[in-house]
Short mmCIF file of the C-alpha atoms (twelve columns), coordinates in Angstrom:
data_MODEL
# 
_entry.id   MODEL 
# 
loop_
_atom_site.group_PDB 
_atom_site.id 
_atom_site.type_symbol 
_atom_site.label_atom_id 
_atom_site.label_alt_id 
_atom_site.label_comp_id 
_atom_site.label_asym_id 
_atom_site.label_seq_id 
_atom_site.Cartn_x 
_atom_site.Cartn_y 
_atom_site.Cartn_z 
_atom_site.pdbx_PDB_model_num 
ATOM 1   C CA . UNK A 1   42.805  38.605  -16.539 1 
ATOM 2   C CA . UNK A 2   41.798  35.995  -19.097 1 
ATOM 3   C CA . UNK A 3   42.442  33.308  -16.511 1 
ATOM 4   C CA . UNK A 4   40.072  35.053  -14.056 1 
ATOM 5   C CA . UNK A 5   37.361  35.284  -16.745 1 
ATOM 6   C CA . UNK A 6   37.784  31.618  -17.608 1 
ATOM 7   C CA . UNK A 7   37.495  30.629  -13.938 1 
ATOM 8   C CA . UNK A 8   34.399  32.787  -13.478 1 
ATOM 9   C CA . UNK A 9   32.783  31.250  -16.539 1 
ATOM 10  C CA . UNK A 10  33.614  27.728  -15.399 1 
ATOM 11  C CA . UNK A 11  32.156  28.429  -11.958 1 
ATOM 12  C CA . UNK A 12  28.905  29.697  -13.500 1 
ATOM 13  C CA . UNK A 13  28.688  26.622  -15.735 1 
ATOM 14  C CA . UNK A 14  29.310  24.321  -12.767 1 
ATOM 15  C CA . UNK A 15  26.617  26.081  -10.728 1 
ATOM 16  C CA . UNK A 16  24.152  25.839  -13.600 1 
ATOM 17  C CA . UNK A 17  24.836  22.135  -14.056 1 
ATOM 18  C CA . UNK A 18  24.384  21.547  -10.326 1 
ATOM 19  C CA . UNK A 19  20.994  23.261  -10.425 1 
ATOM 20  C CA . UNK A 20  19.930  21.115  -13.382 1 
ATOM 21  C CA . UNK A 21  21.076  17.845  -11.824 1 
ATOM 22  C CA . UNK A 22  18.392  15.779  -10.056 1 
ATOM 23  C CA . UNK A 23  18.344  16.139  -6.292  1 
ATOM 24  C CA . UNK A 24  20.037  13.372  -4.367  1 
ATOM 25  C CA . UNK A 25  17.954  11.351  -1.985  1 
ATOM 26  C CA . UNK A 26  18.512  12.372  1.606   1 
ATOM 27  C CA . UNK A 27  20.013  9.644   3.754   1 
ATOM 28  C CA . UNK A 28  17.112  8.390   5.867   1 
ATOM 29  C CA . UNK A 29  17.199  7.870   9.630   1 
ATOM 30  C CA . UNK A 30  15.679  4.404   9.831   1 
ATOM 31  C CA . UNK A 31  16.387  3.294   13.396  1 
ATOM 32  C CA . UNK A 32  13.775  5.281   15.280  1 
ATOM 33  C CA . UNK A 33  10.715  4.639   13.094  1 
ATOM 34  C CA . UNK A 34  8.896   1.663   11.611  1 
ATOM 35  C CA . UNK A 35  6.961   3.448   8.831   1 
ATOM 36  C CA . UNK A 36  7.763   6.054   6.196   1 
ATOM 37  C CA . UNK A 37  6.180   7.898   3.278   1 
ATOM 38  C CA . UNK A 38  8.225   8.164   0.092   1 
ATOM 39  C CA . UNK A 39  8.354   11.555  -1.633  1 
ATOM 40  C CA . UNK A 40  9.691   11.578  -5.174  1 
ATOM 41  C CA . UNK A 41  10.633  15.266  -5.455  1 
ATOM 42  C CA . UNK A 42  12.887  15.914  -3.759  1 
ATOM 43  C CA . UNK A 43  13.556  12.224  -3.080  1 
ATOM 44  C CA . UNK A 44  13.035  11.617  0.607   1 
ATOM 45  C CA . UNK A 45  11.764  9.074   3.120   1 
ATOM 46  C CA . UNK A 46  9.567   10.942  5.594   1 
ATOM 47  C CA . UNK A 47  9.169   9.195   8.935   1 
ATOM 48  C CA . UNK A 48  5.637   8.540   10.231  1 
ATOM 49  C CA . UNK A 49  5.593   8.895   14.042  1 
ATOM 50  C CA . UNK A 50  2.130   7.323   14.434  1 
ATOM 51  C CA . UNK A 51  0.648   4.922   11.887  1 
ATOM 52  C CA . UNK A 52  -3.118  4.962   11.344  1 
ATOM 53  C CA . UNK A 53  -3.921  1.277   11.821  1 
ATOM 54  C CA . UNK A 54  -6.293  -1.120  13.554  1 
ATOM 55  C CA . UNK A 55  -5.431  -4.185  15.607  1 
ATOM 56  C CA . UNK A 56  -5.108  -7.386  13.605  1 
ATOM 57  C CA . UNK A 57  -7.721  -9.076  15.795  1 
ATOM 58  C CA . UNK A 58  -10.373 -6.560  14.691  1 
ATOM 59  C CA . UNK A 59  -10.210 -7.587  11.024  1 
ATOM 60  C CA . UNK A 60  -13.079 -10.040 10.507  1 
ATOM 61  C CA . UNK A 61  -14.317 -12.029 7.527   1 
ATOM 62  C CA . UNK A 62  -10.885 -12.243 5.887   1 
ATOM 63  C CA . UNK A 63  -9.322  -15.097 7.856   1 
ATOM 64  C CA . UNK A 64  -7.784  -16.980 4.909   1 
ATOM 65  C CA . UNK A 65  -6.287  -13.936 3.193   1 
ATOM 66  C CA . UNK A 66  -5.060  -12.656 6.569   1 
ATOM 67  C CA . UNK A 67  -3.235  -15.908 7.311   1 
ATOM 68  C CA . UNK A 68  -1.658  -16.049 3.839   1 
ATOM 69  C CA . UNK A 69  -0.361  -12.483 4.025   1 
ATOM 70  C CA . UNK A 70  0.910   -12.949 7.578   1 
ATOM 71  C CA . UNK A 71  2.822   -16.088 6.596   1 
ATOM 72  C CA . UNK A 72  4.322   -14.384 3.531   1 
ATOM 73  C CA . UNK A 73  5.356   -11.358 5.609   1 
ATOM 74  C CA . UNK A 74  6.864   -13.544 8.341   1 
ATOM 75  C CA . UNK A 75  9.022   -15.375 5.792   1 
ATOM 76  C CA . UNK A 76  10.188  -12.099 4.310   1 
ATOM 77  C CA . UNK A 77  11.074  -10.654 7.728   1 
ATOM 78  C CA . UNK A 78  13.185  -13.767 8.417   1 
ATOM 79  C CA . UNK A 79  15.111  -13.302 5.181   1 
ATOM 80  C CA . UNK A 80  13.398  -16.206 3.407   1 
ATOM 81  C CA . UNK A 81  11.911  -16.084 -0.116  1 
ATOM 82  C CA . UNK A 82  8.525   -14.328 -0.284  1 
ATOM 83  C CA . UNK A 83  6.226   -12.921 -2.956  1 
ATOM 84  C CA . UNK A 84  4.974   -9.504  -3.949  1 
ATOM 85  C CA . UNK A 85  1.281   -9.343  -3.023  1 
ATOM 86  C CA . UNK A 86  -1.744  -7.766  -4.712  1 
ATOM 87  C CA . UNK A 87  -4.770  -7.370  -2.442  1 
ATOM 88  C CA . UNK A 88  -7.729  -6.738  -4.717  1 
ATOM 89  C CA . UNK A 89  -11.503 -6.695  -4.548  1 
ATOM 90  C CA . UNK A 90  -14.420 -5.134  -2.700  1 
ATOM 91  C CA . UNK A 91  -14.137 -1.610  -1.342  1 
ATOM 92  C CA . UNK A 92  -13.807 -1.102  2.398   1 
ATOM 93  C CA . UNK A 93  -13.085 -4.730  3.271   1 
ATOM 94  C CA . UNK A 94  -9.753  -4.087  5.000   1 
ATOM 95  C CA . UNK A 95  -7.134  -4.439  2.261   1 
ATOM 96  C CA . UNK A 96  -4.906  -1.566  3.362   1 
ATOM 97  C CA . UNK A 97  -5.780  -2.148  7.024   1 
ATOM 98  C CA . UNK A 98  -4.515  -5.724  6.719   1 
ATOM 99  C CA . UNK A 99  -1.187  -4.615  5.226   1 
ATOM 100 C CA . UNK A 100 -0.587  -2.109  8.041   1 
ATOM 101 C CA . UNK A 101 -1.748  -4.503  10.766  1 
ATOM 102 C CA . UNK A 102 0.365   -7.367  9.400   1 
ATOM 103 C CA . UNK A 103 3.434   -5.142  9.219   1 
ATOM 104 C CA . UNK A 104 2.968   -4.013  12.822  1 
ATOM 105 C CA . UNK A 105 2.471   -7.539  14.162  1 
ATOM 106 C CA . UNK A 106 5.473   -8.999  12.323  1 
ATOM 107 C CA . UNK A 107 7.697   -6.002  13.032  1 
ATOM 108 C CA . UNK A 108 7.020   -6.308  16.755  1 
ATOM 109 C CA . UNK A 109 7.943   -9.992  16.636  1 
ATOM 110 C CA . UNK A 110 11.076  -9.422  14.544  1 
ATOM 111 C CA . UNK A 111 12.617  -6.759  16.765  1 
ATOM 112 C CA . UNK A 112 11.954  -3.756  14.524  1 
ATOM 113 C CA . UNK A 113 13.756  -4.970  11.409  1 
ATOM 114 C CA . UNK A 114 10.712  -4.565  9.148   1 
ATOM 115 C CA . UNK A 115 10.009  -1.123  7.655   1 
ATOM 116 C CA . UNK A 116 6.788   -0.096  5.907   1 
ATOM 117 C CA . UNK A 117 7.221   2.483   3.130   1 
ATOM 118 C CA . UNK A 118 4.133   3.946   1.482   1 
ATOM 119 C CA . UNK A 119 4.585   5.128   -2.091  1 
ATOM 120 C CA . UNK A 120 1.847   7.189   -3.729  1 
ATOM 121 C CA . UNK A 121 0.404   6.109   -7.031  1 
ATOM 122 C CA . UNK A 122 1.709   9.237   -8.802  1 
ATOM 123 C CA . UNK A 123 5.275   8.522   -7.602  1 
ATOM 124 C CA . UNK A 124 5.522   5.015   -9.074  1 
ATOM 125 C CA . UNK A 125 7.981   6.155   -11.740 1 
ATOM 126 C CA . UNK A 126 10.457  7.074   -8.972  1 
ATOM 127 C CA . UNK A 127 10.431  3.528   -7.602  1 
ATOM 128 C CA . UNK A 128 13.954  2.759   -8.922  1 
ATOM 129 C CA . UNK A 129 15.332  5.638   -6.798  1 
ATOM 130 C CA . UNK A 130 13.625  4.211   -3.709  1 
ATOM 131 C CA . UNK A 131 14.919  0.733   -4.558  1 
ATOM 132 C CA . UNK A 132 18.459  2.112   -4.606  1 
ATOM 133 C CA . UNK A 133 18.002  3.449   -1.051  1 
ATOM 134 C CA . UNK A 134 16.598  0.088   0.046   1 
ATOM 135 C CA . UNK A 135 19.539  -1.730  -1.486  1 
ATOM 136 C CA . UNK A 136 21.973  0.449   0.503   1 
ATOM 137 C CA . UNK A 137 20.326  -0.461  3.830   1 
ATOM 138 C CA . UNK A 138 20.684  -4.259  4.013   1 
ATOM 139 C CA . UNK A 139 20.211  -4.374  7.797   1 
ATOM 140 C CA . UNK A 140 16.490  -3.699  7.365   1 
ATOM 141 C CA . UNK A 141 13.658  -5.357  5.423   1 
ATOM 142 C CA . UNK A 142 11.298  -3.085  3.498   1 
ATOM 143 C CA . UNK A 143 7.650   -3.532  2.533   1 
ATOM 144 C CA . UNK A 144 6.980   -0.946  -0.163  1 
ATOM 145 C CA . UNK A 145 3.230   -0.376  -0.123  1 
ATOM 146 C CA . UNK A 146 0.999   1.347   -2.681  1 
ATOM 147 C CA . UNK A 147 -2.635  1.823   -1.677  1 
ATOM 148 C CA . UNK A 148 -5.425  1.952   -4.267  1 
ATOM 149 C CA . UNK A 149 -3.141  1.206   -7.198  1 
ATOM 150 C CA . UNK A 150 -4.702  1.356   -10.665 1 
ATOM 151 C CA . UNK A 151 -3.973  2.806   -14.090 1 
ATOM 152 C CA . UNK A 152 -6.122  4.661   -16.594 1 
ATOM 153 C CA . UNK A 153 -6.346  4.076   -20.317 1 
ATOM 154 C CA . UNK A 154 -3.835  6.799   -21.270 1 
ATOM 155 C CA . UNK A 155 -1.416  6.020   -18.443 1 
ATOM 156 C CA . UNK A 156 1.849   4.317   -19.387 1 
ATOM 157 C CA . UNK A 157 3.518   4.466   -15.964 1 
ATOM 158 C CA . UNK A 158 2.449   0.857   -15.370 1 
ATOM 159 C CA . UNK A 159 5.418   -0.059  -17.577 1 
ATOM 160 C CA . UNK A 160 7.728   1.557   -15.016 1 
ATOM 161 C CA . UNK A 161 6.200   -0.594  -12.285 1 
ATOM 162 C CA . UNK A 162 6.603   -3.746  -14.371 1 
ATOM 163 C CA . UNK A 163 10.276  -2.985  -14.935 1 
ATOM 164 C CA . UNK A 164 10.842  -2.140  -11.267 1 
ATOM 165 C CA . UNK A 165 9.178   -5.318  -10.003 1 
ATOM 166 C CA . UNK A 166 11.285  -7.368  -12.391 1 
ATOM 167 C CA . UNK A 167 14.279  -5.461  -11.053 1 
ATOM 168 C CA . UNK A 168 16.064  -4.704  -14.312 1 
ATOM 169 C CA . UNK A 169 19.685  -5.744  -14.641 1 
ATOM 170 C CA . UNK A 170 20.354  -5.504  -10.890 1 
ATOM 171 C CA . UNK A 171 17.222  -7.381  -9.852  1 
ATOM 172 C CA . UNK A 172 14.791  -6.345  -7.128  1 
ATOM 173 C CA . UNK A 173 16.645  -5.782  -3.832  1 
ATOM 174 C CA . UNK A 174 16.551  -8.945  -1.731  1 
ATOM 175 C CA . UNK A 175 15.473  -6.869  1.286   1 
ATOM 176 C CA . UNK A 176 12.420  -5.385  -0.456  1 
ATOM 177 C CA . UNK A 177 8.928   -6.660  -1.214  1 
ATOM 178 C CA . UNK A 178 6.024   -4.828  -2.890  1 
ATOM 179 C CA . UNK A 179 2.454   -4.903  -1.576  1 
ATOM 180 C CA . UNK A 180 -0.394  -3.138  -3.376  1 
ATOM 181 C CA . UNK A 181 -4.143  -2.822  -2.939  1 
ATOM 182 C CA . UNK A 182 -6.604  -2.257  -5.762  1 
ATOM 183 C CA . UNK A 183 -10.279 -2.601  -6.624  1 
ATOM 184 C CA . UNK A 184 -9.163  -4.100  -9.958  1 
ATOM 185 C CA . UNK A 185 -7.708  -7.566  -10.258 1 
ATOM 186 C CA . UNK A 186 -5.557  -6.619  -13.260 1 
ATOM 187 C CA . UNK A 187 -5.008  -2.996  -12.111 1 
ATOM 188 C CA . UNK A 188 -6.338  -1.734  -15.459 1 
ATOM 189 C CA . UNK A 189 -9.948  -0.810  -16.359 1 
ATOM 190 C CA . UNK A 190 -11.921 -3.572  -18.066 1 
ATOM 191 C CA . UNK A 191 -12.956 -1.301  -20.956 1 
ATOM 192 C CA . UNK A 192 -9.271  -0.592  -21.620 1 
ATOM 193 C CA . UNK A 193 -8.547  -4.312  -21.896 1 
ATOM 194 C CA . UNK A 194 -11.614 -4.887  -24.102 1 
ATOM 195 C CA . UNK A 195 -10.629 -1.977  -26.351 1 
ATOM 196 C CA . UNK A 196 -7.164  -3.443  -26.842 1 
ATOM 197 C CA . UNK A 197 -8.760  -6.772  -27.728 1 
ATOM 198 C CA . UNK A 198 -11.036 -5.227  -30.359 1 
ATOM 199 C CA . UNK A 199 -8.640  -2.748  -32.028 1 
ATOM 200 C CA . UNK A 200 -5.162  -4.256  -31.899 1 
ATOM 201 C CA . UNK A 201 -3.564  -5.960  -34.881 1 
ATOM 202 C CA . UNK A 202 -2.760  -8.886  -32.633 1 
ATOM 203 C CA . UNK A 203 -5.444  -8.748  -29.899 1 
ATOM 204 C CA . UNK A 204 -3.980  -11.536 -27.798 1 
ATOM 205 C CA . UNK A 205 -0.547  -9.930  -27.552 1 
ATOM 206 C CA . UNK A 206 -2.021  -6.493  -26.775 1 
ATOM 207 C CA . UNK A 207 -4.158  -7.827  -23.945 1 
ATOM 208 C CA . UNK A 208 -1.282  -9.857  -22.526 1 
ATOM 209 C CA . UNK A 209 0.872   -6.716  -22.465 1 
ATOM 210 C CA . UNK A 210 -1.745  -4.925  -20.342 1 
ATOM 211 C CA . UNK A 211 -2.621  -7.680  -17.879 1 
ATOM 212 C CA . UNK A 212 0.945   -8.953  -17.433 1 
ATOM 213 C CA . UNK A 213 1.523   -6.324  -14.760 1 
ATOM 214 C CA . UNK A 214 -0.541  -8.299  -12.262 1 
ATOM 215 C CA . UNK A 215 1.573   -11.371 -13.076 1 
ATOM 216 C CA . UNK A 216 4.459   -9.664  -11.267 1 
ATOM 217 C CA . UNK A 217 2.583   -10.340 -8.017  1 
ATOM 218 C CA . UNK A 218 3.074   -13.871 -6.760  1 
ATOM 219 C CA . UNK A 219 0.132   -13.542 -4.374  1 
ATOM 220 C CA . UNK A 220 -3.352  -12.474 -5.498  1 
ATOM 221 C CA . UNK A 221 -5.509  -12.093 -2.411  1 
ATOM 222 C CA . UNK A 222 -9.195  -11.499 -3.146  1 
ATOM 223 C CA . UNK A 223 -11.546 -9.529  -0.876  1 
ATOM 224 C CA . UNK A 224 -15.302 -9.949  -1.242  1 
ATOM 225 C CA . UNK A 225 -18.378 -8.302  0.220   1 
ATOM 226 C CA . UNK A 226 -19.175 -9.618  3.685   1 
ATOM 227 C CA . UNK A 227 -22.345 -11.302 4.892   1 
ATOM 228 C CA . UNK A 228 -24.607 -9.768  7.526   1 
ATOM 229 C CA . UNK A 229 -23.247 -12.155 10.172  1 
ATOM 230 C CA . UNK A 230 -19.674 -11.087 9.361   1 
ATOM 231 C CA . UNK A 231 -20.725 -7.428  9.400   1 
ATOM 232 C CA . UNK A 232 -22.298 -7.802  12.848  1 
ATOM 233 C CA . UNK A 233 -19.211 -9.651  14.080  1 
ATOM 234 C CA . UNK A 234 -17.105 -6.647  13.024  1 
ATOM 235 C CA . UNK A 235 -19.426 -4.305  14.898  1 
ATOM 236 C CA . UNK A 236 -19.373 -6.448  18.043  1 
ATOM 237 C CA . UNK A 237 -15.586 -6.761  17.881  1 
ATOM 238 C CA . UNK A 238 -15.123 -2.990  17.673  1 
ATOM 239 C CA . UNK A 239 -17.654 -2.338  20.456  1 
ATOM 240 C CA . UNK A 240 -15.908 -4.794  22.779  1 
ATOM 241 C CA . UNK A 241 -12.431 -3.544  21.931  1 
ATOM 242 C CA . UNK A 242 -13.333 0.082   22.671  1 
ATOM 243 C CA . UNK A 243 -15.580 -0.709  25.633  1 
ATOM 244 C CA . UNK A 244 -18.707 0.966   24.252  1 
ATOM 245 C CA . UNK A 245 -21.481 1.006   26.835  1 
ATOM 246 C CA . UNK A 246 -24.422 -0.340  24.825  1 
ATOM 247 C CA . UNK A 247 -26.499 -3.517  25.148  1 
ATOM 248 C CA . UNK A 248 -26.217 -6.201  22.491  1 
ATOM 249 C CA . UNK A 249 -29.739 -5.840  21.054  1 
ATOM 250 C CA . UNK A 250 -29.412 -2.075  20.627  1 
ATOM 251 C CA . UNK A 251 -25.984 -2.513  19.040  1 
ATOM 252 C CA . UNK A 252 -27.209 -5.073  16.510  1 
ATOM 253 C CA . UNK A 253 -30.416 -3.173  15.653  1 
ATOM 254 C CA . UNK A 254 -28.474 0.035   15.094  1 
ATOM 255 C CA . UNK A 255 -25.885 -1.749  12.962  1 
ATOM 256 C CA . UNK A 256 -28.531 -3.325  10.717  1 
ATOM 257 C CA . UNK A 257 -30.270 0.041   10.259  1 
ATOM 258 C CA . UNK A 258 -26.929 1.733   9.529   1 
ATOM 259 C CA . UNK A 259 -25.930 -0.719  6.799   1 
ATOM 260 C CA . UNK A 260 -29.410 -0.517  5.262   1 
ATOM 261 C CA . UNK A 261 -29.134 3.260   4.899   1 
ATOM 262 C CA . UNK A 262 -25.679 2.897   3.335   1 
ATOM 263 C CA . UNK A 263 -26.767 0.160   0.949   1 
ATOM 264 C CA . UNK A 264 -23.648 -1.895  1.640   1 
ATOM 265 C CA . UNK A 265 -21.814 -3.930  4.258   1 
ATOM 266 C CA . UNK A 266 -18.055 -3.707  4.728   1 
ATOM 267 C CA . UNK A 267 -15.401 -3.148  7.344   1 
ATOM 268 C CA . UNK A 268 -15.363 0.546   6.458   1 
ATOM 269 C CA . UNK A 269 -19.136 0.855   6.955   1 
ATOM 270 C CA . UNK A 270 -18.824 -0.990  10.279  1 
ATOM 271 C CA . UNK A 271 -16.150 1.448   11.472  1 
ATOM 272 C CA . UNK A 272 -18.246 4.435   10.409  1 
ATOM 273 C CA . UNK A 273 -21.136 3.098   12.487  1 
ATOM 274 C CA . UNK A 274 -18.864 2.623   15.503  1 
ATOM 275 C CA . UNK A 275 -17.624 6.209   15.189  1 
ATOM 276 C CA . UNK A 276 -21.202 7.480   15.026  1 
ATOM 277 C CA . UNK A 277 -22.270 5.334   17.980  1 
ATOM 278 C CA . UNK A 278 -19.308 6.356   20.124  1 
ATOM 279 C CA . UNK A 279 -20.021 9.997   19.391  1 
ATOM 280 C CA . UNK A 280 -23.647 9.645   20.439  1 
ATOM 281 C CA . UNK A 281 -22.583 7.831   23.616  1 
ATOM 282 C CA . UNK A 282 -20.037 10.508  24.423  1 
ATOM 283 C CA . UNK A 283 -17.178 7.983   24.481  1 
ATOM 284 C CA . UNK A 284 -13.724 8.304   22.955  1 
ATOM 285 C CA . UNK A 285 -12.266 5.624   20.697  1 
ATOM 286 C CA . UNK A 286 -8.947  4.975   22.378  1 
ATOM 287 C CA . UNK A 287 -6.863  1.878   22.826  1 
# 
């Protein structure tokens, strides 16, 4: 009888411990998909059947940064040394679009070996778990991508990212690279950096601690507001690509009026105009 009680108690303890233990990451099916979204809880790579992206040829006004990122991504896909990349700068100028377009172009050329994994800003602390999955799948190359990455004054999770990018004792997996986009060059708000400078016992060391995160990125690719000529070139490129039935003068006049009402020029504003124009023309944006 005592033995039965002991066994029952041990079973209950084992069940309780199993419930308390962190969930194991599900083994991902990588062969059939090129892009995934990482979920931290429970840890899982969710396949993305259709990626929201634009053709690389439609990204205008960013020729130099495009070529640098493409070359870096090509080297990585071939198993050669490559750098983590931070794409920073003006809103709506194609930072995330370039990452997705570059991945697609290089993945097509490399025979599907390159996987794009999006990690949400709030899941950064789970990056070591994702890195462990990456390390166990050496037949593939992984771009881990975080869109609109930044940290607030009371946020300490940037330390987790610093440690993950350095790789800890094991090092960053050789088949993984980290790409991020941000409106901030140092990923932290300027007033946070200035506050550290003014209040810390050793201002220089405090500031260096905050801005050193961006030093983990070997490539800093800046995006700046486009000129009117570049804006119109984006519009014309979209109109041609989607076969919009509108004459050139009407297209340009409408584009100039559209950007004036928005008070800005960017790739995002150009796309919004194209969507509005296509809707008024009764044409679908396909292809």
